[in-house]
Amino acid sequence: MSKILIIEDENAIAELEKDYLELSDFIVEIENDGERGLKKALENDYDLFILDLMLPGVDGFEICRQIRENKNTPVIMVSAKKDDIDKIRGLGLGADDYITKPFSPSELVARVKAHLARYERLIASSPGHSNELIEIRGLKIDKTARRVYVDGEEKVLTTKEFDLLSFLAENPNHVFTKEELFREIWDMNSIGDIATVTVHIKKIREKIEFDTSNPQYIETIWGVGYRFKI
Ligand code: CA
């Protein structure tokens, strides 16, 4: 599911946008302040930004400029004045689209979908972005960069934790015994035994699960082993 950040100080508008986007199955966050919005945009992973122009703290021009210096994520700018749109274009900030208030929420959703589709095609065809990704319900495993994100927030895993999680996620719905997992992830000469697997699963859950007593990703199959839920 795509994750969208709305930076908008008029809460009624932000909530309306959020409602419509959620109806189309997007995950939506709202930030009402420019400075906090910019920080959030730079520090987390989003698939698209909806950015109001006039904001307290840092304005939309500056936010767009800083996003572009760091990311290729699509930016749709929202403004109350048509004149501002000419100004945004003139500044060449690199926004992908512009909408003037008032706009129909369904128009916004249509544009969001179009930009996400275009961006996904762009990533798929770009040789610099050929990272092998596994994405399941908010969990993103970047196999190329060996990084793990939960809802856009990076989680730091050790080498073996990463290998174990990736292996399970690449083989979802398959129950592996602890012996099988130990053989797969640890080489024959490594010190340890199947208890090592249990310890690593516990550590992975502490890092990626919201509630470790009710795991959403790695399921324990009692008396057998573990399975990655899909
Ligand atoms: Ca505003």
PDB file of C-alpha atoms and ligand atoms in Angstrom:
ATOM      1  CA  MET A   1       0.000   0.000   0.000  1.00  0.00           C
ATOM      2  CA  SER A   2       1.263   3.434  -0.877  1.00  0.00           C
ATOM      3  CA  LYS A   3       1.960   5.888   1.897  1.00  0.00           C
ATOM      4  CA  ILE A   4       1.168   9.566   1.462  1.00  0.00           C
ATOM      5  CA  LEU A   5       2.122  12.563   3.572  1.00  0.00           C
ATOM      6  CA  ILE A   6      -0.178  15.591   3.475  1.00  0.00           C
ATOM      7  CA  ILE A   7       1.435  18.807   4.671  1.00  0.00           C
ATOM      8  CA  GLU A   8      -1.473  21.203   5.107  1.00  0.00           C
ATOM      9  CA  ASP A   9      -2.300  23.687   7.855  1.00  0.00           C
ATOM     10  CA  GLU A  10      -6.048  23.839   7.168  1.00  0.00           C
ATOM     11  CA  ASN A  11      -7.116  20.771   9.023  1.00  0.00           C
ATOM     12  CA  ALA A  12     -10.572  20.506   7.423  1.00  0.00           C
ATOM     13  CA  ILE A  13      -8.943  20.272   3.978  1.00  0.00           C
ATOM     14  CA  ALA A  14      -6.304  17.839   5.168  1.00  0.00           C
ATOM     15  CA  GLU A  15      -8.924  15.573   6.749  1.00  0.00           C
ATOM     16  CA  LEU A  16     -11.068  15.658   3.615  1.00  0.00           C
ATOM     17  CA  GLU A  17      -8.088  14.690   1.460  1.00  0.00           C
ATOM     18  CA  LYS A  18      -7.189  11.954   3.922  1.00  0.00           C
ATOM     19  CA  ASP A  19     -10.735  10.511   3.934  1.00  0.00           C
ATOM     20  CA  TYR A  20     -10.857  10.281   0.156  1.00  0.00           C
ATOM     21  CA  LEU A  21      -7.376   8.831  -0.153  1.00  0.00           C
ATOM     22  CA  GLU A  22      -8.091   6.232   2.528  1.00  0.00           C
ATOM     23  CA  LEU A  23     -11.174   5.171   0.600  1.00  0.00           C
ATOM     24  CA  SER A  24      -8.770   4.320  -2.207  1.00  0.00           C
ATOM     25  CA  ASP A  25      -6.660   2.255   0.224  1.00  0.00           C
ATOM     26  CA  PHE A  26      -3.803   4.671   0.692  1.00  0.00           C
ATOM     27  CA  ILE A  27      -2.061   5.059   4.039  1.00  0.00           C
ATOM     28  CA  VAL A  28      -2.200   8.746   4.885  1.00  0.00           C
ATOM     29  CA  GLU A  29      -0.456  10.917   7.438  1.00  0.00           C
ATOM     30  CA  ILE A  30      -1.112  14.603   8.052  1.00  0.00           C
ATOM     31  CA  GLU A  31       1.265  17.246   9.294  1.00  0.00           C
ATOM     32  CA  ASN A  32      -0.100  20.763   9.911  1.00  0.00           C
ATOM     33  CA  ASP A  33       3.178  22.585  10.446  1.00  0.00           C
ATOM     34  CA  GLY A  34       5.736  23.285   7.734  1.00  0.00           C
ATOM     35  CA  GLU A  35       8.815  22.683   9.800  1.00  0.00           C
ATOM     36  CA  ARG A  36       7.603  19.377  11.238  1.00  0.00           C
ATOM     37  CA  GLY A  37       6.275  18.370   7.815  1.00  0.00           C
ATOM     38  CA  LEU A  38       9.634  18.959   6.194  1.00  0.00           C
ATOM     39  CA  LYS A  39      11.408  16.941   8.878  1.00  0.00           C
ATOM     40  CA  LYS A  40       8.950  14.078   8.472  1.00  0.00           C
ATOM     41  CA  ALA A  41       9.237  14.175   4.694  1.00  0.00           C
ATOM     42  CA  LEU A  42      13.010  13.956   4.796  1.00  0.00           C
ATOM     43  CA  GLU A  43      13.336  11.385   7.550  1.00  0.00           C
ATOM     44  CA  ASN A  44      10.689   8.869   6.500  1.00  0.00           C
ATOM     45  CA  ASP A  45       9.762   6.943   3.391  1.00  0.00           C
ATOM     46  CA  TYR A  46       6.638   8.106   1.589  1.00  0.00           C
ATOM     47  CA  ASP A  47       5.398   7.313  -1.888  1.00  0.00           C
ATOM     48  CA  LEU A  48       3.929  10.747  -2.513  1.00  0.00           C
ATOM     49  CA  PHE A  49       3.614  14.189  -0.921  1.00  0.00           C
ATOM     50  CA  ILE A  50       0.648  16.548  -1.044  1.00  0.00           C
ATOM     51  CA  LEU A  51       2.048  19.886  -0.148  1.00  0.00           C
ATOM     52  CA  ASP A  52       0.202  23.104   0.634  1.00  0.00           C
ATOM     53  CA  LEU A  53       1.988  26.289  -0.309  1.00  0.00           C
ATOM     54  CA  MET A  54       1.279  28.662   2.566  1.00  0.00           C
ATOM     55  CA  LEU A  55       2.245  26.981   5.816  1.00  0.00           C
ATOM     56  CA  PRO A  56       3.392  28.057   9.250  1.00  0.00           C
ATOM     57  CA  GLY A  57       7.068  27.430   9.901  1.00  0.00           C
ATOM     58  CA  VAL A  58       8.564  26.588   6.530  1.00  0.00           C
ATOM     59  CA  ASP A  59       6.503  27.290   3.381  1.00  0.00           C
ATOM     60  CA  GLY A  60       5.696  24.866   0.582  1.00  0.00           C
ATOM     61  CA  PHE A  61       8.287  26.383  -1.797  1.00  0.00           C
ATOM     62  CA  GLU A  62      11.106  25.588   0.590  1.00  0.00           C
ATOM     63  CA  ILE A  63       9.749  22.161   1.499  1.00  0.00           C
ATOM     64  CA  CYS A  64       9.479  21.208  -2.161  1.00  0.00           C
ATOM     65  CA  ARG A  65      13.000  22.434  -2.846  1.00  0.00           C
ATOM     66  CA  GLN A  66      14.432  20.398   0.025  1.00  0.00           C
ATOM     67  CA  ILE A  67      12.472  17.278  -0.853  1.00  0.00           C
ATOM     68  CA  ARG A  68      13.809  17.498  -4.411  1.00  0.00           C
ATOM     69  CA  GLU A  69      17.383  17.829  -3.205  1.00  0.00           C
ATOM     70  CA  ASN A  70      16.992  14.509  -1.433  1.00  0.00           C
ATOM     71  CA  LYS A  71      14.276  12.453  -3.100  1.00  0.00           C
ATOM     72  CA  ASN A  72      12.473  11.731  -6.360  1.00  0.00           C
ATOM     73  CA  THR A  73       9.168  11.074  -4.609  1.00  0.00           C
ATOM     74  CA  PRO A  74       6.246  12.714  -6.466  1.00  0.00           C
ATOM     75  CA  VAL A  75       5.080  16.058  -5.045  1.00  0.00           C
ATOM     76  CA  ILE A  76       1.637  17.504  -5.715  1.00  0.00           C
ATOM     77  CA  MET A  77       1.440  21.145  -4.680  1.00  0.00           C
ATOM     78  CA  VAL A  78      -1.790  22.686  -3.508  1.00  0.00           C
ATOM     79  CA  SER A  79      -2.399  26.404  -3.581  1.00  0.00           C
ATOM     80  CA  ALA A  80      -5.240  28.805  -2.939  1.00  0.00           C
ATOM     81  CA  LYS A  81      -4.156  31.114  -5.752  1.00  0.00           C
ATOM     82  CA  LYS A  82      -3.744  30.401  -9.449  1.00  0.00           C
ATOM     83  CA  ASP A  83      -0.950  32.995  -9.566  1.00  0.00           C
ATOM     84  CA  ASP A  84       1.064  30.901  -7.155  1.00  0.00           C
ATOM     85  CA  ILE A  85       1.076  28.033  -9.583  1.00  0.00           C
ATOM     86  CA  ASP A  86       2.792  30.165 -12.203  1.00  0.00           C
ATOM     87  CA  LYS A  87       5.270  31.156  -9.530  1.00  0.00           C
ATOM     88  CA  ILE A  88       5.949  27.525  -8.568  1.00  0.00           C
ATOM     89  CA  ARG A  89       6.463  26.627 -12.216  1.00  0.00           C
ATOM     90  CA  GLY A  90       8.707  29.645 -12.694  1.00  0.00           C
ATOM     91  CA  LEU A  91      10.876  28.654  -9.770  1.00  0.00           C
ATOM     92  CA  GLY A  92      11.436  25.219 -11.233  1.00  0.00           C
ATOM     93  CA  LEU A  93      11.158  23.533  -7.858  1.00  0.00           C
ATOM     94  CA  GLY A  94      10.478  20.192  -9.426  1.00  0.00           C
ATOM     95  CA  ALA A  95       6.925  19.658  -8.219  1.00  0.00           C
ATOM     96  CA  ASP A  96       5.151  17.030 -10.291  1.00  0.00           C
ATOM     97  CA  ASP A  97       1.707  18.583 -10.266  1.00  0.00           C
ATOM     98  CA  TYR A  98      -0.287  21.585  -9.049  1.00  0.00           C
ATOM     99  CA  ILE A  99      -3.849  21.867  -7.849  1.00  0.00           C
ATOM    100  CA  THR A 100      -5.730  25.039  -6.912  1.00  0.00           C
ATOM    101  CA  LYS A 101      -8.200  25.194  -4.056  1.00  0.00           C
ATOM    102  CA  PRO A 102     -11.041  24.486  -4.090  1.00  0.00           C
ATOM    103  CA  PHE A 103     -10.651  21.186  -5.892  1.00  0.00           C
ATOM    104  CA  SER A 104     -12.751  18.068  -5.947  1.00  0.00           C
ATOM    105  CA  PRO A 105     -11.343  15.291  -3.773  1.00  0.00           C
ATOM    106  CA  SER A 106     -11.916  12.734  -6.522  1.00  0.00           C
ATOM    107  CA  GLU A 107      -9.803  14.862  -8.859  1.00  0.00           C
ATOM    108  CA  LEU A 108      -7.020  14.785  -6.279  1.00  0.00           C
ATOM    109  CA  VAL A 109      -7.277  11.003  -5.897  1.00  0.00           C
ATOM    110  CA  ALA A 110      -7.128  10.565  -9.682  1.00  0.00           C
ATOM    111  CA  ARG A 111      -3.972  12.662  -9.874  1.00  0.00           C
ATOM    112  CA  VAL A 112      -2.378  10.832  -6.950  1.00  0.00           C
ATOM    113  CA  LYS A 113      -2.996   7.516  -8.677  1.00  0.00           C
ATOM    114  CA  ALA A 114      -1.595   8.792 -11.962  1.00  0.00           C
ATOM    115  CA  HIS A 115       1.590  10.070 -10.330  1.00  0.00           C
ATOM    116  CA  LEU A 116       2.140   6.916  -8.322  1.00  0.00           C
ATOM    117  CA  ALA A 117       1.751   4.788 -11.437  1.00  0.00           C
ATOM    118  CA  ARG A 118       4.159   6.994 -13.356  1.00  0.00           C
ATOM    119  CA  TYR A 119       6.689   6.941 -10.518  1.00  0.00           C
ATOM    120  CA  GLU A 120       6.528   3.156 -10.205  1.00  0.00           C
ATOM    121  CA  ARG A 121       7.211   2.820 -13.937  1.00  0.00           C
ATOM    122  CA  LEU A 122      10.108   5.238 -13.579  1.00  0.00           C
ATOM    123  CA  ILE A 123      11.664   3.262 -10.744  1.00  0.00           C
ATOM    124  CA  ALA A 124      11.173  -0.038 -12.534  1.00  0.00           C
ATOM    125  CA  SER A 125      12.932   1.246 -15.650  1.00  0.00           C
ATOM    126  CA  SER A 126      15.746   3.095 -13.907  1.00  0.00           C
ATOM    127  CA  PRO A 127      19.013   1.162 -13.720  1.00  0.00           C
ATOM    128  CA  GLY A 128      20.054   3.077 -10.628  1.00  0.00           C
ATOM    129  CA  HIS A 129      16.997   1.844  -8.765  1.00  0.00           C
ATOM    130  CA  SER A 130      17.195  -1.866  -9.313  1.00  0.00           C
ATOM    131  CA  ASN A 131      17.201  -2.693  -5.607  1.00  0.00           C
ATOM    132  CA  GLU A 132      15.572  -5.994  -4.928  1.00  0.00           C
ATOM    133  CA  LEU A 133      12.665  -5.319  -2.595  1.00  0.00           C
ATOM    134  CA  ILE A 134      10.293  -7.497  -0.647  1.00  0.00           C
ATOM    135  CA  GLU A 135       7.266  -5.554   0.568  1.00  0.00           C
ATOM    136  CA  ILE A 136       4.578  -7.104   2.740  1.00  0.00           C
ATOM    137  CA  ARG A 137       2.053  -5.153   4.838  1.00  0.00           C
ATOM    138  CA  GLY A 138       4.249  -2.234   5.835  1.00  0.00           C
ATOM    139  CA  LEU A 139       7.405  -4.318   6.057  1.00  0.00           C
ATOM    140  CA  LYS A 140       9.977  -3.458   3.404  1.00  0.00           C
ATOM    141  CA  ILE A 141      13.133  -5.496   2.983  1.00  0.00           C
ATOM    142  CA  ASP A 142      15.665  -3.949   0.645  1.00  0.00           C
ATOM    143  CA  LYS A 143      17.846  -6.913  -0.250  1.00  0.00           C
ATOM    144  CA  THR A 144      20.305  -4.845  -2.258  1.00  0.00           C
ATOM    145  CA  ALA A 145      20.989  -2.297   0.464  1.00  0.00           C
ATOM    146  CA  ARG A 146      20.354  -4.875   3.221  1.00  0.00           C
ATOM    147  CA  ARG A 147      18.010  -2.517   5.029  1.00  0.00           C
ATOM    148  CA  VAL A 148      14.673  -3.148   6.697  1.00  0.00           C
ATOM    149  CA  TYR A 149      11.833  -0.674   7.164  1.00  0.00           C
ATOM    150  CA  VAL A 150       8.584  -0.980   9.087  1.00  0.00           C
ATOM    151  CA  ASP A 151       6.000   1.615   8.003  1.00  0.00           C
ATOM    152  CA  GLY A 152       8.823   3.672   6.557  1.00  0.00           C
ATOM    153  CA  GLU A 153      10.935   3.596   9.695  1.00  0.00           C
ATOM    154  CA  GLU A 154      14.283   1.865   9.402  1.00  0.00           C
ATOM    155  CA  LYS A 155      15.031  -1.022  11.771  1.00  0.00           C
ATOM    156  CA  VAL A 156      18.621  -2.100  12.294  1.00  0.00           C
ATOM    157  CA  LEU A 157      19.115  -5.854  12.042  1.00  0.00           C
ATOM    158  CA  THR A 158      22.295  -7.877  12.484  1.00  0.00           C
ATOM    159  CA  THR A 159      23.605  -9.849   9.500  1.00  0.00           C
ATOM    160  CA  LYS A 160      22.053 -13.129  10.610  1.00  0.00           C
ATOM    161  CA  GLU A 161      18.775 -11.504  11.622  1.00  0.00           C
ATOM    162  CA  PHE A 162      18.604  -9.945   8.181  1.00  0.00           C
ATOM    163  CA  ASP A 163      19.433 -13.231   6.420  1.00  0.00           C
ATOM    164  CA  LEU A 164      16.862 -15.128   8.437  1.00  0.00           C
ATOM    165  CA  LEU A 165      14.085 -12.586   7.922  1.00  0.00           C
ATOM    166  CA  SER A 166      14.808 -12.311   4.172  1.00  0.00           C
ATOM    167  CA  PHE A 167      14.850 -16.075   3.753  1.00  0.00           C
ATOM    168  CA  LEU A 168      11.496 -16.485   5.508  1.00  0.00           C
ATOM    169  CA  ALA A 169       9.931 -13.551   3.646  1.00  0.00           C
ATOM    170  CA  GLU A 170      11.132 -14.917   0.299  1.00  0.00           C
ATOM    171  CA  ASN A 171       9.448 -18.207   1.070  1.00  0.00           C
ATOM    172  CA  PRO A 172       6.125 -17.127   2.537  1.00  0.00           C
ATOM    173  CA  ASN A 173       3.545 -19.628   3.686  1.00  0.00           C
ATOM    174  CA  HIS A 174       6.192 -22.300   3.960  1.00  0.00           C
ATOM    175  CA  VAL A 175       6.817 -23.837   7.374  1.00  0.00           C
ATOM    176  CA  PHE A 176      10.509 -24.323   8.114  1.00  0.00           C
ATOM    177  CA  THR A 177      11.807 -26.324  11.051  1.00  0.00           C
ATOM    178  CA  LYS A 178      14.460 -24.748  13.257  1.00  0.00           C
ATOM    179  CA  GLU A 179      16.943 -27.318  11.921  1.00  0.00           C
ATOM    180  CA  GLU A 180      16.207 -26.281   8.341  1.00  0.00           C
ATOM    181  CA  LEU A 181      16.583 -22.618   9.184  1.00  0.00           C
ATOM    182  CA  PHE A 182      19.828 -23.224  11.047  1.00  0.00           C
ATOM    183  CA  ARG A 183      21.269 -25.136   8.092  1.00  0.00           C
ATOM    184  CA  GLU A 184      20.098 -22.459   5.677  1.00  0.00           C
ATOM    185  CA  ILE A 185      21.392 -19.384   7.488  1.00  0.00           C
ATOM    186  CA  TRP A 186      24.343 -20.613   9.511  1.00  0.00           C
ATOM    187  CA  ASP A 187      27.062 -22.635   7.857  1.00  0.00           C
ATOM    188  CA  MET A 188      28.000 -26.054   9.127  1.00  0.00           C
ATOM    189  CA  ASN A 189      31.000 -24.841  11.036  1.00  0.00           C
ATOM    190  CA  SER A 190      29.253 -22.155  12.988  1.00  0.00           C
ATOM    191  CA  ILE A 191      28.952 -22.474  16.688  1.00  0.00           C
ATOM    192  CA  GLY A 192      25.452 -22.829  17.953  1.00  0.00           C
ATOM    193  CA  ASP A 193      22.424 -24.964  17.528  1.00  0.00           C
ATOM    194  CA  ILE A 194      18.754 -24.642  16.818  1.00  0.00           C
ATOM    195  CA  ALA A 195      18.289 -22.542  19.963  1.00  0.00           C
ATOM    196  CA  THR A 196      20.189 -19.850  18.045  1.00  0.00           C
ATOM    197  CA  VAL A 197      17.277 -19.757  15.598  1.00  0.00           C
ATOM    198  CA  THR A 198      14.773 -19.185  18.418  1.00  0.00           C
ATOM    199  CA  VAL A 199      16.873 -16.361  19.836  1.00  0.00           C
ATOM    200  CA  HIS A 200      17.184 -14.694  16.445  1.00  0.00           C
ATOM    201  CA  ILE A 201      13.457 -14.966  15.723  1.00  0.00           C
ATOM    202  CA  LYS A 202      12.770 -13.326  19.083  1.00  0.00           C
ATOM    203  CA  LYS A 203      15.146 -10.462  18.299  1.00  0.00           C
ATOM    204  CA  ILE A 204      13.694  -9.958  14.818  1.00  0.00           C
ATOM    205  CA  ARG A 205      10.171  -9.821  16.268  1.00  0.00           C
ATOM    206  CA  GLU A 206      11.233  -7.231  18.826  1.00  0.00           C
ATOM    207  CA  LYS A 207      12.430  -5.082  15.935  1.00  0.00           C
ATOM    208  CA  ILE A 208       9.677  -5.520  13.359  1.00  0.00           C
ATOM    209  CA  GLU A 209       6.530  -6.499  15.227  1.00  0.00           C
ATOM    210  CA  PHE A 210       4.097  -4.046  16.778  1.00  0.00           C
ATOM    211  CA  ASP A 211       3.019  -6.677  19.319  1.00  0.00           C
ATOM    212  CA  THR A 212       5.502  -9.518  19.793  1.00  0.00           C
ATOM    213  CA  SER A 213       2.903 -11.669  21.550  1.00  0.00           C
ATOM    214  CA  ASN A 214       0.728 -11.475  18.445  1.00  0.00           C
ATOM    215  CA  PRO A 215       3.218 -11.511  15.550  1.00  0.00           C
ATOM    216  CA  GLN A 216       1.986 -10.292  12.149  1.00  0.00           C
ATOM    217  CA  TYR A 217       4.928 -11.481  10.110  1.00  0.00           C
ATOM    218  CA  ILE A 218       6.710 -14.528  11.492  1.00  0.00           C
ATOM    219  CA  GLU A 219       4.301 -17.079  12.900  1.00  0.00           C
ATOM    220  CA  THR A 220       5.301 -19.826  15.312  1.00  0.00           C
ATOM    221  CA  ILE A 221       3.978 -23.233  14.308  1.00  0.00           C
ATOM    222  CA  TRP A 222       4.111 -25.047  17.603  1.00  0.00           C
ATOM    223  CA  GLY A 223       6.131 -28.228  17.571  1.00  0.00           C
ATOM    224  CA  VAL A 224       7.264 -27.588  13.983  1.00  0.00           C
ATOM    225  CA  GLY A 225       8.958 -24.260  13.374  1.00  0.00           C
ATOM    226  CA  TYR A 226       8.218 -20.930  11.756  1.00  0.00           C
ATOM    227  CA  ARG A 227       6.285 -19.575   8.819  1.00  0.00           C
ATOM    228  CA  PHE A 228       6.213 -16.156   7.238  1.00  0.00           C
ATOM    229  CA  LYS A 229       2.565 -15.064   6.986  1.00  0.00           C
ATOM    230  CA  ILE A 230       1.379 -13.637   3.712  1.00  0.00           C
TER     231      ILE A 230
HETATM  232 CA    CA B   1      -2.164  26.991   3.966  1.00  0.00          CA
END
